[in-house]
Every structure is written in structure tokens, then in C-alpha cells.
Coordinates of C-alpha atoms in Angstrom, one line a residue:
Chain B
M3 CA -7.1 53.8 23.7
R4 CA -7.8 50.1 23.4
L5 CA -4.8 48.0 22.6
G6 CA -5.2 45.6 19.6
S7 CA -3.0 43.7 17.2
P8 CA -2.6 45.8 14.1
G9 CA -2.4 43.7 10.9
F10 CA -4.3 40.8 12.4
M11 CA -6.1 38.9 9.6
G12 CA -9.6 37.7 10.7
S13 CA -9.7 35.2 7.8
R14 CA -6.6 33.5 9.2
L15 CA -8.4 33.0 12.5
V16 CA -11.3 31.4 10.7
E17 CA -8.8 29.2 8.8
A18 CA -7.0 28.1 11.9
R19 CA -10.2 27.5 13.8
E20 CA -11.7 25.4 11.0
A21 CA -8.4 23.5 10.5
R22 CA -8.6 22.4 14.2
G23 CA -12.3 21.6 14.0
F24 CA -13.3 24.2 16.6
T25 CA -16.5 26.4 16.6
A26 CA -16.2 30.1 17.4
T27 CA -18.0 29.4 20.7
R28 CA -15.5 26.8 21.6
I29 CA -12.6 29.2 20.9
A30 CA -14.3 31.9 23.0
D31 CA -14.6 29.4 25.9
L32 CA -11.0 28.3 25.6
I33 CA -9.6 31.8 25.7
S34 CA -12.2 33.2 28.1
V35 CA -13.8 35.9 25.9
K36 CA -17.3 36.4 24.6
K37 CA -18.3 34.7 21.4
Q38 CA -19.0 38.2 19.9
S39 CA -15.4 39.1 20.4
V40 CA -14.2 36.1 18.4
S41 CA -16.8 37.0 15.7
Q42 CA -15.6 40.6 15.5
W43 CA -12.0 39.4 15.2
E44 CA -13.0 37.0 12.4
H45 CA -14.9 39.7 10.5
G46 CA -12.1 42.2 10.9
Q47 CA -14.2 44.6 13.0
Q48 CA -11.7 44.4 15.8
T49 CA -8.3 42.9 16.5
P50 CA -7.5 40.8 19.6
H51 CA -5.6 42.2 22.6
P52 CA -2.0 40.9 22.6
D53 CA -2.8 38.7 25.6
H54 CA -5.7 37.2 23.7
L55 CA -3.5 36.7 20.7
D56 CA -1.1 34.8 22.8
R57 CA -3.9 32.5 24.0
L58 CA -5.2 32.1 20.5
S59 CA -1.8 31.0 19.4
A60 CA -1.5 28.5 22.2
V61 CA -5.0 27.1 21.8
L62 CA -4.7 26.7 18.1
N63 CA -1.1 25.6 18.2
L64 CA 0.0 28.0 15.6
P65 CA 2.7 30.7 15.7
K66 CA 1.4 34.3 16.3
S67 CA 2.9 35.3 13.0
F68 CA 0.4 33.0 11.2
F69 CA -2.4 35.4 12.0
F70 CA -0.7 38.2 10.2
R71 CA 0.1 36.5 7.0
K72 CA -1.9 37.6 4.0
R73 CA -3.9 35.0 2.2
S74 CA -3.3 34.3 -1.4
P75 CA -6.4 35.2 -3.5
G76 CA -9.1 32.6 -3.3
R77 CA -10.3 30.6 -6.3
E78 CA -13.0 28.2 -7.1
R79 CA -11.9 24.7 -6.4
I80 CA -13.3 21.4 -7.5
V81 CA -12.1 18.8 -5.0
F82 CA -13.3 15.2 -5.4
Y83 CA -14.8 13.7 -2.3
R84 CA -16.3 10.3 -1.8
S85 CA -19.3 11.7 0.1
L86 CA -21.0 15.1 0.2
S87 CA -23.3 14.2 3.1
S88 CA -23.7 16.7 5.9
A89 CA -22.0 14.3 8.2
T90 CA -18.7 14.9 6.3
K91 CA -19.1 18.7 5.9
S92 CA -17.1 19.7 9.0
A93 CA -14.5 17.1 8.2
R94 CA -14.3 18.4 4.6
I95 CA -13.9 22.0 5.8
R96 CA -11.2 20.9 8.2
A97 CA -9.4 18.9 5.5
E98 CA -9.7 21.7 3.0
R99 CA -8.1 24.1 5.4
R100 CA -5.2 21.8 5.9
Y101 CA -5.1 21.2 2.2
S102 CA -4.5 25.0 1.7
W103 CA -1.5 24.6 4.1
L104 CA -0.3 21.8 1.9
R105 CA -0.6 24.2 -1.1
D106 CA 1.4 26.8 0.8
I107 CA 4.1 24.4 1.6
V108 CA 4.3 23.2 -2.1
T109 CA 4.4 26.8 -3.3
Y110 CA 7.3 27.5 -0.9
L111 CA 9.2 24.4 -2.0
E112 CA 8.6 25.1 -5.7
G113 CA 10.7 28.2 -5.2
F114 CA 13.7 26.0 -4.5
F115 CA 13.0 22.8 -6.4
E116 CA 12.0 21.4 -9.7
F117 CA 9.6 18.5 -9.1
P118 CA 9.3 15.5 -11.4
K119 CA 7.8 16.3 -14.8
V120 CA 4.0 15.9 -14.9
S121 CA 3.2 12.9 -17.0
F122 CA -0.4 11.7 -16.8
P123 CA -2.2 10.3 -19.8
S124 CA -5.1 12.2 -21.2
F125 CA -8.0 10.9 -23.2
A126 CA -10.7 12.3 -25.4
L127 CA -13.8 11.9 -23.2
P128 CA -17.4 12.7 -23.7
R129 CA -18.4 16.2 -22.5
E130 CA -21.3 14.7 -20.5
V131 CA -19.8 12.7 -17.6
T132 CA -22.7 10.2 -17.6
D133 CA -21.7 9.2 -21.2
I134 CA -18.5 7.6 -20.0
T135 CA -19.3 3.9 -20.0
D136 CA -17.8 1.1 -17.9
D137 CA -16.4 -0.5 -21.0
S138 CA -14.5 2.7 -21.9
I139 CA -13.2 2.9 -18.3
E140 CA -11.8 -0.6 -18.6
I141 CA -10.0 0.4 -21.8
I142 CA -8.8 3.7 -20.3
A143 CA -7.4 1.9 -17.2
G144 CA -5.6 -0.6 -19.5
E145 CA -4.1 2.3 -21.5
C146 CA -3.0 4.0 -18.3
R147 CA -1.1 0.8 -17.4
E148 CA 0.4 0.8 -20.8
F149 CA 1.3 4.5 -20.6
W150 CA 3.2 3.9 -17.4
A151 CA 4.6 0.5 -18.7
L152 CA 3.2 -1.4 -15.8
G153 CA 2.3 -4.5 -17.7
N154 CA -0.4 -6.7 -16.2
D155 CA 1.2 -7.3 -12.8
P156 CA 0.3 -5.7 -9.5
V157 CA 1.6 -2.1 -9.0
P158 CA 4.0 -2.2 -6.1
D159 CA 3.4 1.4 -4.9
I160 CA 0.5 3.6 -6.1
T161 CA 1.7 6.6 -4.2
L162 CA 5.1 6.3 -5.8
L163 CA 3.5 6.0 -9.2
L164 CA 1.6 9.3 -8.6
E165 CA 4.7 11.1 -7.4
N166 CA 6.9 9.7 -10.2
S167 CA 4.4 11.2 -12.6
G168 CA 4.6 14.6 -11.1
G169 CA 1.6 14.5 -8.7
I170 CA 1.8 15.9 -5.2
C171 CA 0.8 13.4 -2.5
S172 CA 0.2 14.0 1.2
R173 CA -1.1 11.7 3.9
M174 CA -2.8 13.3 6.8
A175 CA -5.4 12.5 9.5
F176 CA -8.9 13.6 8.7
E177 CA -10.4 12.4 12.0
A178 CA -13.6 11.4 10.2
D179 CA -14.8 7.9 9.2
T180 CA -16.6 9.2 6.2
L181 CA -13.6 10.9 4.5
D182 CA -10.9 8.7 3.0
S183 CA -9.1 10.8 0.4
F184 CA -9.6 13.6 -2.1
S185 CA -7.8 15.1 -5.1
E186 CA -7.7 18.2 -7.2
W187 CA -6.3 19.1 -10.6
A188 CA -7.7 22.3 -11.9
L189 CA -7.5 23.0 -15.6
N190 CA -5.3 26.0 -15.1
E191 CA -2.9 24.2 -12.7
S192 CA 0.3 22.5 -13.6
R193 CA 0.1 19.4 -11.4
P194 CA -2.5 17.3 -9.5
F195 CA -2.8 17.0 -5.8
F196 CA -3.7 13.8 -3.9
V197 CA -4.6 13.9 -0.2
L198 CA -4.9 10.5 1.4
G199 CA -6.2 9.8 4.9
S200 CA -3.9 8.3 7.5
D201 CA -6.7 7.5 10.0
K202 CA -7.5 3.9 9.1
G203 CA -3.9 2.8 8.7
N204 CA -5.0 0.1 6.2
A205 CA -2.5 -0.2 3.3
F206 CA -5.0 -2.2 1.1
R207 CA -7.8 0.3 1.4
S208 CA -5.4 3.2 1.0
R209 CA -4.1 1.9 -2.3
M210 CA -7.7 1.7 -3.5
D211 CA -8.3 5.2 -2.3
A212 CA -5.2 6.5 -4.2
A213 CA -6.3 4.6 -7.4
H214 CA -9.8 6.0 -7.0
E215 CA -8.4 9.6 -6.9
L216 CA -6.3 8.8 -9.9
G217 CA -9.5 7.8 -11.6
H218 CA -11.0 11.2 -10.9
I219 CA -7.9 12.9 -12.2
I220 CA -8.0 10.9 -15.4
L221 CA -11.7 10.8 -16.0
H222 CA -13.1 13.9 -14.5
R223 CA -10.7 16.7 -14.9
H224 CA -13.1 18.5 -17.3
I225 CA -16.1 18.2 -14.9
S226 CA -17.9 21.4 -14.1
K227 CA -19.0 22.6 -10.7
A228 CA -22.6 22.2 -11.7
D229 CA -22.1 18.5 -12.6
F230 CA -20.4 18.0 -9.3
Q231 CA -23.4 19.4 -7.4
S232 CA -26.0 17.1 -9.0
S233 CA -26.4 14.2 -6.7
A234 CA -27.2 11.7 -9.5
K235 CA -24.2 12.8 -11.4
F236 CA -22.0 12.9 -8.3
K237 CA -23.0 9.3 -7.6
R238 CA -22.1 8.3 -11.2
V239 CA -18.8 10.1 -11.0
E240 CA -17.9 8.2 -7.8
Q241 CA -18.9 4.8 -9.4
Q242 CA -16.7 5.7 -12.4
A243 CA -13.7 6.4 -10.2
F244 CA -14.3 3.2 -8.3
R245 CA -14.5 1.2 -11.6
F246 CA -11.3 2.8 -12.8
A247 CA -9.5 2.0 -9.5
S248 CA -10.7 -1.7 -9.7
A249 CA -9.7 -2.0 -13.4
F250 CA -6.4 -0.3 -12.8
L251 CA -5.4 -2.3 -9.7
L252 CA -6.8 -5.6 -10.9
P253 CA -6.5 -5.8 -14.7
A254 CA -9.2 -8.2 -16.0
E255 CA -7.1 -10.7 -18.0
Q256 CA -4.4 -11.3 -15.4
F257 CA -6.7 -11.2 -12.4
C258 CA -9.1 -13.7 -13.9
S259 CA -6.3 -16.1 -14.8
E260 CA -5.2 -16.1 -11.2
I261 CA -8.5 -16.8 -9.6
W262 CA -8.7 -20.5 -9.3
A263 CA -11.9 -20.4 -7.3
P264 CA -14.5 -17.6 -6.8
T265 CA -14.3 -18.1 -3.0
L266 CA -13.3 -15.8 -0.2
D267 CA -10.4 -18.2 0.6
A268 CA -9.1 -17.7 -2.9
F269 CA -9.4 -14.0 -2.8
L270 CA -7.6 -14.0 0.6
A271 CA -4.7 -16.0 -0.9
L272 CA -4.4 -13.5 -3.7
K273 CA -4.5 -10.5 -1.3
P274 CA -0.7 -10.2 -0.5
R275 CA 0.2 -10.4 -4.2
W276 CA -2.3 -7.9 -5.5
K277 CA -2.4 -5.7 -2.4
V278 CA -6.1 -5.3 -2.7
A279 CA -8.8 -6.0 -0.1
V280 CA -10.9 -9.2 -0.4
A281 CA -14.0 -7.1 -0.6
A282 CA -12.6 -5.1 -3.5
M283 CA -11.6 -8.4 -5.2
L284 CA -15.1 -9.7 -4.7
M285 CA -16.5 -6.5 -6.2
R286 CA -14.1 -6.8 -9.1
S287 CA -15.2 -10.4 -9.7
Q288 CA -18.8 -9.2 -9.9
Q289 CA -17.8 -6.5 -12.4
L290 CA -16.2 -9.2 -14.5
G291 CA -19.1 -11.6 -14.2
I292 CA -17.0 -14.3 -12.4
V293 CA -19.5 -14.3 -9.5
E294 CA -23.1 -13.1 -9.9
G295 CA -26.6 -13.4 -8.6
E296 CA -27.4 -15.5 -5.5
Y297 CA -23.8 -16.8 -5.2
A298 CA -22.4 -13.2 -5.1
R299 CA -25.0 -12.3 -2.4
R300 CA -24.0 -15.3 -0.3
L301 CA -20.3 -14.3 -0.6
W302 CA -21.1 -10.8 0.6
M303 CA -23.1 -12.3 3.5
T304 CA -20.3 -14.6 4.4
L305 CA -17.8 -11.7 4.3
G306 CA -20.0 -9.8 6.7
R307 CA -20.4 -12.8 9.0
Y308 CA -16.6 -13.2 9.2
G309 CA -16.4 -9.5 10.3
W310 CA -14.3 -8.7 7.2
K311 CA -16.3 -5.6 6.4
R312 CA -14.6 -4.0 9.4
K313 CA -11.3 -5.7 9.3
E314 CA -9.9 -8.3 7.0
P315 CA -7.2 -10.9 7.7
L316 CA -3.7 -9.6 6.7
D317 CA -4.8 -5.9 7.1
D318 CA -1.9 -5.3 9.5
E319 CA 0.7 -7.2 7.4
E320 CA 1.3 -4.5 4.8
A321 CA 2.8 -1.1 5.6
V322 CA 0.8 1.9 4.4
E323 CA 2.4 3.6 1.4
R324 CA 4.2 6.8 2.4
P325 CA 4.6 9.8 0.2
R326 CA 8.2 10.8 -0.4
L327 CA 8.5 13.9 -2.5
L328 CA 7.7 16.7 0.0
R329 CA 9.6 14.8 2.7
R330 CA 12.7 14.6 0.5
S331 CA 12.3 18.2 -0.5
I332 CA 12.3 19.5 3.1
E333 CA 15.1 17.1 4.1
M334 CA 17.2 18.4 1.2
L335 CA 16.5 22.0 2.2
L336 CA 17.8 21.2 5.7
T337 CA 20.9 19.3 4.5
D338 CA 22.0 20.7 1.2
G339 CA 20.0 23.9 1.1
N340 CA 21.7 25.6 4.0
L341 CA 18.4 26.4 5.6
S342 CA 17.5 25.7 9.2
A343 CA 14.3 24.4 10.5
A344 CA 13.8 27.8 12.1
Q345 CA 14.0 29.5 8.8
I346 CA 11.5 27.2 7.2
L347 CA 9.1 27.6 10.1
A348 CA 9.6 31.3 10.1
Y349 CA 8.6 31.5 6.4
L350 CA 5.7 29.1 6.5
R351 CA 4.3 30.3 9.8
L352 CA 2.8 27.0 10.6
S353 CA 3.2 24.7 13.6
P354 CA 6.2 22.3 13.0
L355 CA 3.9 19.4 13.8
D356 CA 1.5 20.4 11.1
I357 CA 4.3 20.7 8.5
E358 CA 5.7 17.3 9.6
E359 CA 2.4 15.7 9.2
I360 CA 1.5 17.3 5.9
A361 CA 4.9 16.7 4.3
N362 CA 5.1 13.2 5.9
L363 CA 8.3 14.0 7.6
T364 CA 9.6 11.9 10.4
Q365 CA 8.3 13.3 13.7
G366 CA 10.8 15.6 15.2
T367 CA 12.5 16.7 11.9
L368 CA 11.3 20.3 12.5
S369 CA 9.7 20.1 15.9
Q370 CA 12.7 18.9 17.9
E371 CA 15.2 21.3 16.3
R372 CA 15.1 24.3 18.5
A373 CA 17.4 27.2 18.3
Q374 CA 20.3 27.2 20.7
V375 CA 19.8 30.1 23.1
I376 CA 22.9 32.1 23.3
K377 CA 22.8 34.5 26.2
L378 CA 24.4 37.8 25.4
P379 CA 27.4 38.8 27.4
K380 CA 26.6 40.3 30.8
F381 CA 28.8 43.1 32.0
I382 CA 30.1 42.7 35.5
G383 CA 32.1 45.8 36.1
R384 CA 34.3 46.2 33.0
E385 CA 34.8 42.4 32.4
P386 CA 32.5 40.8 29.8
V387 CA 31.5 37.3 30.9
Q388 CA 30.1 35.1 28.1
E389 CA 27.8 32.4 29.1
F390 CA 26.7 29.6 26.8
D391 CA 24.2 27.0 28.1
L392 CA 24.3 24.2 25.5
D393 CA 21.6 22.2 27.2
D394 CA 19.1 25.0 27.3
R395 CA 16.5 24.5 24.6
S396 CA 13.7 27.0 23.8
N397 CA 11.3 28.1 21.2
V398 CA 13.3 31.3 20.6
I399 CA 14.7 31.2 17.1
P400 CA 17.3 33.9 16.8
F401 CA 19.7 32.6 14.2
G402 CA 20.0 30.4 11.1
R403 CA 21.9 27.2 11.3
N404 CA 25.0 28.4 9.5
Q405 CA 25.1 31.9 10.9
R406 CA 27.1 33.0 13.9
P407 CA 25.9 35.7 16.3
I408 CA 27.7 38.9 16.0
I409 CA 28.7 40.0 19.5
D410 CA 30.3 43.4 19.7
Chain I
M125 CA 6.9 -20.7 -19.8
D126 CA 3.4 -22.1 -19.3
R127 CA 0.7 -20.7 -17.3
L128 CA 0.8 -23.4 -14.6
C129 CA 4.5 -22.7 -13.9
D130 CA 3.6 -19.0 -13.9
L131 CA 0.9 -19.6 -11.2
I132 CA 3.3 -21.8 -9.1
V133 CA 5.9 -19.0 -9.2
M134 CA 3.4 -16.4 -8.2
T135 CA 1.9 -18.4 -5.4
V136 CA 4.4 -20.7 -3.8
P137 CA 7.3 -19.1 -1.9
I138 CA 10.7 -20.0 -3.5
D139 CA 12.1 -20.9 -0.1
F140 CA 9.9 -24.0 0.0
W141 CA 11.5 -25.4 -3.2
K142 CA 15.0 -24.3 -2.2
S143 CA 14.8 -26.1 1.1
I144 CA 13.5 -29.3 -0.5
K145 CA 16.1 -29.1 -3.3
D146 CA 18.9 -28.8 -0.7
R147 CA 17.7 -31.3 1.8
Y148 CA 16.2 -34.2 -0.1
P149 CA 19.6 -35.4 -1.4
L150 CA 20.8 -35.7 2.2
L151 CA 18.0 -37.9 3.4
Y152 CA 18.9 -40.7 0.9
P153 CA 22.2 -41.7 2.5
E154 CA 20.7 -41.0 5.9
A155 CA 17.9 -43.5 5.3
H156 CA 20.3 -46.0 3.8
S157 CA 22.5 -45.7 6.8
R158 CA 19.7 -46.2 9.3
S159 CA 18.4 -49.3 7.5
H160 CA 21.6 -51.0 6.5
K161 CA 24.0 -50.1 9.3
D162 CA 22.0 -51.3 12.2
P163 CA 23.6 -54.6 13.3
L164 CA 20.3 -55.9 14.6
V165 CA 18.6 -55.6 11.2
A166 CA 19.2 -58.4 8.7
K167 CA 20.1 -57.3 5.1
H168 CA 16.9 -58.6 3.5
S169 CA 14.9 -56.7 6.2
A170 CA 17.0 -53.6 5.6
E171 CA 16.0 -53.6 1.9
F172 CA 12.4 -53.8 3.1
L173 CA 12.8 -51.0 5.7
L174 CA 14.7 -48.6 3.4
P175 CA 11.7 -47.0 1.6
F176 CA 9.7 -46.6 4.8
I177 CA 12.6 -44.8 6.5
R178 CA 13.1 -42.7 3.5
L179 CA 9.4 -41.9 3.4
S180 CA 9.2 -40.8 7.0
L181 CA 12.4 -38.7 6.6
A182 CA 11.0 -37.1 3.4
E183 CA 7.7 -36.3 5.0
Q184 CA 9.6 -34.6 7.9
V185 CA 11.8 -32.6 5.6
F186 CA 8.7 -31.7 3.5
M187 CA 6.8 -30.5 6.5
D188 CA 9.7 -28.6 7.9
S189 CA 10.4 -26.9 4.5
A190 CA 6.7 -25.8 4.3
L191 CA 6.7 -24.4 7.8
R192 CA 9.9 -22.5 7.1
A193 CA 8.3 -21.0 4.0
S194 CA 5.2 -20.1 6.0
I195 CA 3.1 -22.6 4.1
P196 CA 0.3 -24.2 6.2
V197 CA 1.0 -28.0 6.4
R198 CA -0.8 -30.8 8.2
P199 CA -1.0 -34.5 8.2
E200 CA -4.1 -35.9 6.5
W201 CA -5.4 -39.5 6.6
N202 CA -5.5 -41.5 3.4
S203 CA -8.8 -43.0 2.4
A204 CA -8.0 -46.4 4.1
H205 CA -7.2 -44.5 7.3
N206 CA -3.9 -46.4 7.7
Y207 CA -1.5 -43.6 6.9
Q208 CA -1.3 -39.8 7.2
Y209 CA 0.3 -37.8 4.4
A210 CA 1.8 -34.4 5.0
L211 CA -0.4 -32.0 3.0
A212 CA 0.9 -28.5 2.3
Q213 CA -1.7 -26.0 1.0
V214 CA -0.8 -22.8 -0.6
G215 CA -3.0 -20.6 -2.7
Q216 CA -4.7 -22.7 -5.3
F217 CA -2.3 -25.6 -4.8
E218 CA -1.9 -28.5 -2.5
F219 CA 1.2 -30.8 -2.4
T220 CA 2.2 -34.1 -0.9
T221 CA 5.5 -35.8 -1.3
N222 CA 6.1 -39.2 -2.8
S223 CA 8.9 -41.4 -4.1
A224 CA 8.9 -43.1 -7.5
K225 CA 11.3 -45.5 -9.3
S226 CA 12.2 -42.9 -11.8
P227 CA 11.1 -39.4 -12.6
Y228 CA 9.0 -40.8 -15.5
D229 CA 7.2 -43.3 -13.3
A230 CA 4.1 -42.4 -11.3
P231 CA 4.1 -43.1 -7.6
K232 CA 2.3 -46.2 -6.4
D233 CA -1.4 -46.0 -7.2
S234 CA -3.6 -45.0 -4.3
V235 CA -7.3 -44.0 -3.8
Y236 CA -6.1 -41.0 -1.9
R237 CA -4.0 -39.7 -4.8
Q238 CA -6.7 -40.5 -7.3
Q239 CA -9.2 -38.4 -5.4
K240 CA -6.8 -35.6 -5.0
A241 CA -5.8 -35.7 -8.7
K242 CA -9.4 -35.5 -10.0
I243 CA -9.1 -31.7 -10.3
N244 CA -6.1 -32.0 -12.5
Q245 CA -8.2 -33.1 -15.5
Y246 CA -9.3 -29.4 -15.6
L247 CA -5.7 -28.1 -15.3
P248 CA -5.5 -26.8 -18.9
Q249 CA -8.7 -24.9 -18.4
L250 CA -7.9 -23.7 -14.8
T251 CA -4.7 -22.1 -16.0
M252 CA -6.4 -20.4 -19.1
P253 CA -7.6 -16.8 -18.7
F254 CA -11.3 -16.2 -18.6
V255 CA -12.4 -19.8 -18.6
I256 CA -14.6 -20.9 -15.8
V257 CA -15.3 -24.6 -15.4
D258 CA -18.0 -26.0 -13.2
R259 CA -18.1 -24.8 -9.6
G260 CA -17.7 -28.3 -8.1
A261 CA -14.3 -28.6 -9.6
F262 CA -13.4 -25.2 -8.3
S263 CA -13.9 -26.2 -4.7
Q264 CA -10.7 -28.3 -4.9
R265 CA -7.1 -27.2 -5.2
I266 CA -4.8 -28.2 -7.9
Y267 CA -2.9 -31.3 -6.7
G268 CA 0.8 -31.7 -7.1
T269 CA 3.4 -34.1 -5.7
V270 CA 7.0 -33.5 -4.8
L271 CA 8.4 -36.6 -6.4
H272 CA 11.8 -37.8 -5.5
C273 CA 13.7 -40.9 -6.7
A274 CA 16.9 -42.8 -6.0
D275 CA 19.8 -43.5 -8.3
P276 CA 18.9 -46.9 -9.8
N277 CA 22.6 -48.0 -9.5
D278 CA 22.9 -46.8 -5.9
P279 CA 19.9 -46.7 -3.7
S280 CA 21.8 -44.7 -1.1
R281 CA 22.0 -41.8 -3.5
H282 CA 19.4 -39.3 -4.6
K283 CA 18.9 -38.9 -8.3
C284 CA 16.3 -36.1 -8.8
T285 CA 13.3 -34.2 -7.5
H286 CA 10.4 -33.2 -9.7
I287 CA 7.2 -31.3 -9.1
S288 CA 4.6 -33.4 -10.8
F289 CA 0.8 -33.0 -11.4
P290 CA -0.6 -36.5 -11.8
S291 CA -3.5 -37.3 -14.1
K292 CA -6.8 -38.4 -12.5
D293 CA -6.0 -42.1 -13.0
N294 CA -2.5 -41.6 -11.5
E295 CA -0.9 -43.3 -14.4
S296 CA 0.6 -40.3 -16.2
W297 CA 1.4 -36.7 -15.6
V298 CA -0.5 -33.7 -16.7
S299 CA 2.5 -31.6 -16.1
R300 CA 6.0 -32.0 -14.5
Y301 CA 8.9 -29.7 -13.7
K302 CA 12.4 -30.4 -12.5
I303 CA 12.8 -28.6 -9.2
E304 CA 16.0 -26.8 -10.4
D305 CA 14.1 -25.5 -13.5
L306 CA 11.2 -24.4 -11.4
I307 CA 13.5 -22.4 -9.0
S308 CA 15.2 -20.7 -12.0
M309 CA 11.7 -19.6 -13.2
Y310 CA 11.4 -17.4 -10.1
S311 CA 14.1 -15.1 -11.5
I312 CA 12.2 -14.8 -14.8
V313 CA 8.7 -14.1 -13.6
G314 CA 8.5 -10.6 -12.1
R315 CA 6.1 -10.8 -9.2
H316 CA 5.3 -7.1 -9.6
S317 CA 5.4 -4.5 -12.2
N318 CA 8.8 -2.8 -12.5
Q319 CA 8.6 0.6 -10.8
P320 CA 11.5 2.9 -10.5
D321 CA 11.7 5.6 -7.8
I322 CA 12.2 8.9 -9.5
A323 CA 10.2 11.0 -7.0
F324 CA 13.1 13.3 -6.2
P325 CA 13.2 17.1 -6.2
K326 CA 16.0 18.8 -8.0
F327 CA 17.4 22.1 -6.8
K328 CA 16.7 24.9 -9.2
R329 CA 19.6 26.8 -10.6
Q330 CA 20.5 29.8 -8.4
D331 CA 19.2 32.3 -11.1
E332 CA 15.8 30.5 -11.2
K333 CA 15.1 30.5 -7.5
E334 CA 11.9 32.3 -6.7
G335 CA 11.8 31.9 -2.9
G336 CA 8.1 31.5 -2.2
D337 CA 5.2 33.9 -2.6
E338 CA 6.2 36.8 -0.4

């Protein structure tokens, strides 16, 4: 009889493979089996031999138990991306897989915690997304500022604003130039999710990304899947989110009053205060009619000639905003919740490095805490000799933090 | 508080003003001592030397204060090319330092200051929201001087320091602030929106715990 791994979930293998950005062929090469075998495992026609399972676990850097965990029932998701081009498809799939892990982590934490109350403003918007005008977006952005009592000054931390309002934020690497961030708030869900990219390490761009996603959540929550798939409407939806982000980050009246000259130097001088990129300020100035026509074209050319489209001055001067809520939750579980890292890992069945990244934990919070191996007493003759090697660290996770082994 | 003051507070680091406020009073006795206590300098010459020594000490303190506050500062020739003023540029402002007989007097008229102060005729418009004046005027920065003056009864003592924005003819002021008042404005103007940190999870009560989805 052929030895398999009863209970192995093929869908989990697909999920893990896509989360790591591997093709089935690549996996087959890495664990030295035929591609057909991987395909059969994925389709549930066969289960891998325990040796192959070990290798899958090592190659995909996931615990073996991950492949046996049932998946929660799937549902249609409307996730907002900046681009739906084929170039971003694999990056999107990879990001979505990791997003589903984020959702698993949040579901787990919601069992222990109450998160901040959800408080995002809602507006009566036209049913047809193309009927939302730029003028109404300006008004909505202003009312959002009013809702959160932000006044007309720069918002110090957009991520904190989203988390204070009950949103779930995560920052993770997408490993794709074309993917910056995405968000989701389904009509039947209690709170919105914001996933921000960590690849570019640019605080100014990242704030714009977060505000852009906020724009989607405020303006497009009612959007249908069909709207989302029409390229003309998709483009308009993206423009609207960008307009919202600009208006939210740079309120017209205050921003105009601070521009003493519509020049790149002036925008650069305002960059540390408003924490918005020069290019975004130039775009905003165009929206507000401060610069237009040939003069605007020349400014864009100059910006390109300076090389500021790739990297602007001061880009390294500001730290990227770091989400706090999930990090604080896991840290609280470890300190006040009487749970060990091993217990959290055993439940979530994910790699500690993945959880650390998704929950924005300090590296090592879960991955460096290893169970202390306690060797059971050896019997030499009738005398039990107990050996404890305190320096010995291993992946074996036999006990919780506050539990003592019972040695008969 | 007016818009100009608001703009200064938002643009110029407070450390620049604090350093000037603390150090300008010290340079007055120092300059007096250097001019009047040198046995090789006759008294009438000492009176002549005093403003020059004070000027060079003030320029040095001004430059040093700017650098400490990370404000770019450089010497710039006047129009006659016979003196270099320390010019600090920050955001939409540029500043030099000058002395005057009293805080209500303008500094000595100069072509350099007149050229710099031309922009100040637009100051009321520049600080008004949504008003755009001609682009030629925009290419300049708003010009201010850090004006200091001696006690009229005792030239070895500092009386006051003002941040002044001269009119284009250099004969009056478009706007003027005592340095102490300006510093106190920094505590009034919030540089950013107030944003509390309430992104904290709260443990559920024991009887509410669900413990995940399995």
C-alpha cells in the first residue's frame, strides 16, 4: 500500500505555493518529484508521501500542520488595486494569499480582544460610480477631516488614523513594483482592511497610498464586481481615490495659503510639514488651478530632469508609518495573555516570520522564542538522572510558557 | 494672530529665534568692551568702531544660530559689492540682520535692502488664501530683518530684538514682531492636527472569549 498523508489539503498547497510566488513546476523541481504529482496533490487526487511533505514544508517555509488545516469557506471579494494589468496578476495573487493569512490572524485575535470601535464616516453617494464628481470628492474629503476633528493641518500619522477608527492595517512586502497597497471592506463585514506595501520604504508615498485606500473605503464601498471589471470605470474609480487622497492630505484652503510660489523649491520646502511628495503637491496644485498649461508641463519636465520621479530629496528623512494594533495584540497575548509564542504558532499554523511580518512585530518576537528542550530522565540502573541543557534550542515545542512538565 | 506670523511659525524652526534671543543681548557688552577697553584705541575712535564690531558679532551669531537650526545661510554681496550680508533662507522667507536706533526706526537705507524688500509690497496678498499675484513677484522670497537695537541711555546694553518686514522704500514696516512674542506664538500654533493614539486592543471578558475559528 502506498504511504500518503491522510487529511492533506490540496488547496492549502496551492495557497502556500502562490503565497511564495512559486509555480507548480518550480515546486516539483525543488522537491524532486514530477509536476504531475504536485498537480495531483493540489487537486486532492493523491496525498504526498511523508518525506515529500517534509520537503514541501521546508521549501515553502511553513509548518507541516499548515497543510492539514481546513480552509474557511471562500467568498467573493472586492479588493481595490491600483492596477489590474497582467504584469501585476501574480503579485496580486501572492498578495491575496498573504492577505488571507492576515484575515486568519485577525480572526484568531478577535477571539481574545475587542478592537477599537469602527468609526468611518458614510455619505449618500450616487449609485453610478462615474456620477461622483471631483467637486463632491473635495467636499467629502473636507467632511472626513471634520468627522475626525483633524482641522486643516497635516495629519501626523494616516495609519494611526485608520487604526484609531477601527481599521485593520498591515504592512507587508509585495515584491512587485506595480503593487503599492490594497484595501477591502465588504458590505457584510464589520471593519475595513488596509494592506500597505513595505517594498519602497518611502514614507511620503506610503501616506498617499494609505489615503488613497481610505478614499476607496469612503467612496466605493457600494461598488459592484461588474463596475470593478470595466476598465473605463476602474480608471475613474482610481482617479477618484487619488483625488480624495490629495484633497484629504492637502486641504485646499490651507495648502494654497502656504504655497508662496508655484515652484519645485517651494513644494520641497513644504514637504516635511505636509509629509507629501513634491510630485503629489504639484499634482494637487494642478487640481486647484495654481499651476496649469505650459507652466505645469515645464514643472513636470523639470521634476523628471532632476530625477525626482524615481527619488525625491528628503525621501529618506521620514520613517515609514508602522501599524500598531496587531503588533500590540500579539505582544499583549504574550505578556498578559499567558500564551507562549509556541501556542500562538501552533494555532495559526504559519511560519513565525510570516506572522511577524503581517502583524508588523519586531523581528524575533515569535521566531526567536523557541521551546526549551527538556530531556526526559534517563534510567541508569535504578537511579534516575535528570538532564537539563539550558542552552539547547530547537524547534520542538512541547510546553506552554507557564506550564511545567510532569515527570513521573 | 495674523497669517504672516502663522507662516513664520510653520516654516522657521523655533531654535533659530531662541538662539538669537539668548545671544544678541550678550554681544552688546562684548562689542562695547572690544571697542572701548582697548588702550590703543582713542575714545572718539572707539565710538566710531562700536557699530562695526557689533555688526560683525551680530552677523556671526546670526549665521551660527541659522546653522544650528539647520537653516541654509550664506554671505551675499550688497549691490555696491563692498559688504557681504549673512542671508538665511528658509521656506518662503529670507532674513538678514541689522541694527537700528530704536525698534521703531528702519535700518539705514540701502539699495540691497530696497531690492530685497520689493516683494513685501505683496505681503498682504501673499499671506491671503487663494490669491495669486503675478509670477514675477513669486520668484522672490518674503524679506525680513532681525532688527536689534541698543539701550539709548547705555550703548553697551541691548534693548530689544524685533523681526521686521520692511516696506519697499525701506522707510516703514509692513509688519513687525517682538522676538519674545514670536517665540510664544509657537506654542499657540499647532504644527499638526491633534491625533491621539487609541489603537489599543482590549481583552474580552473571560465569558466572551471565543478562541478562534476552530
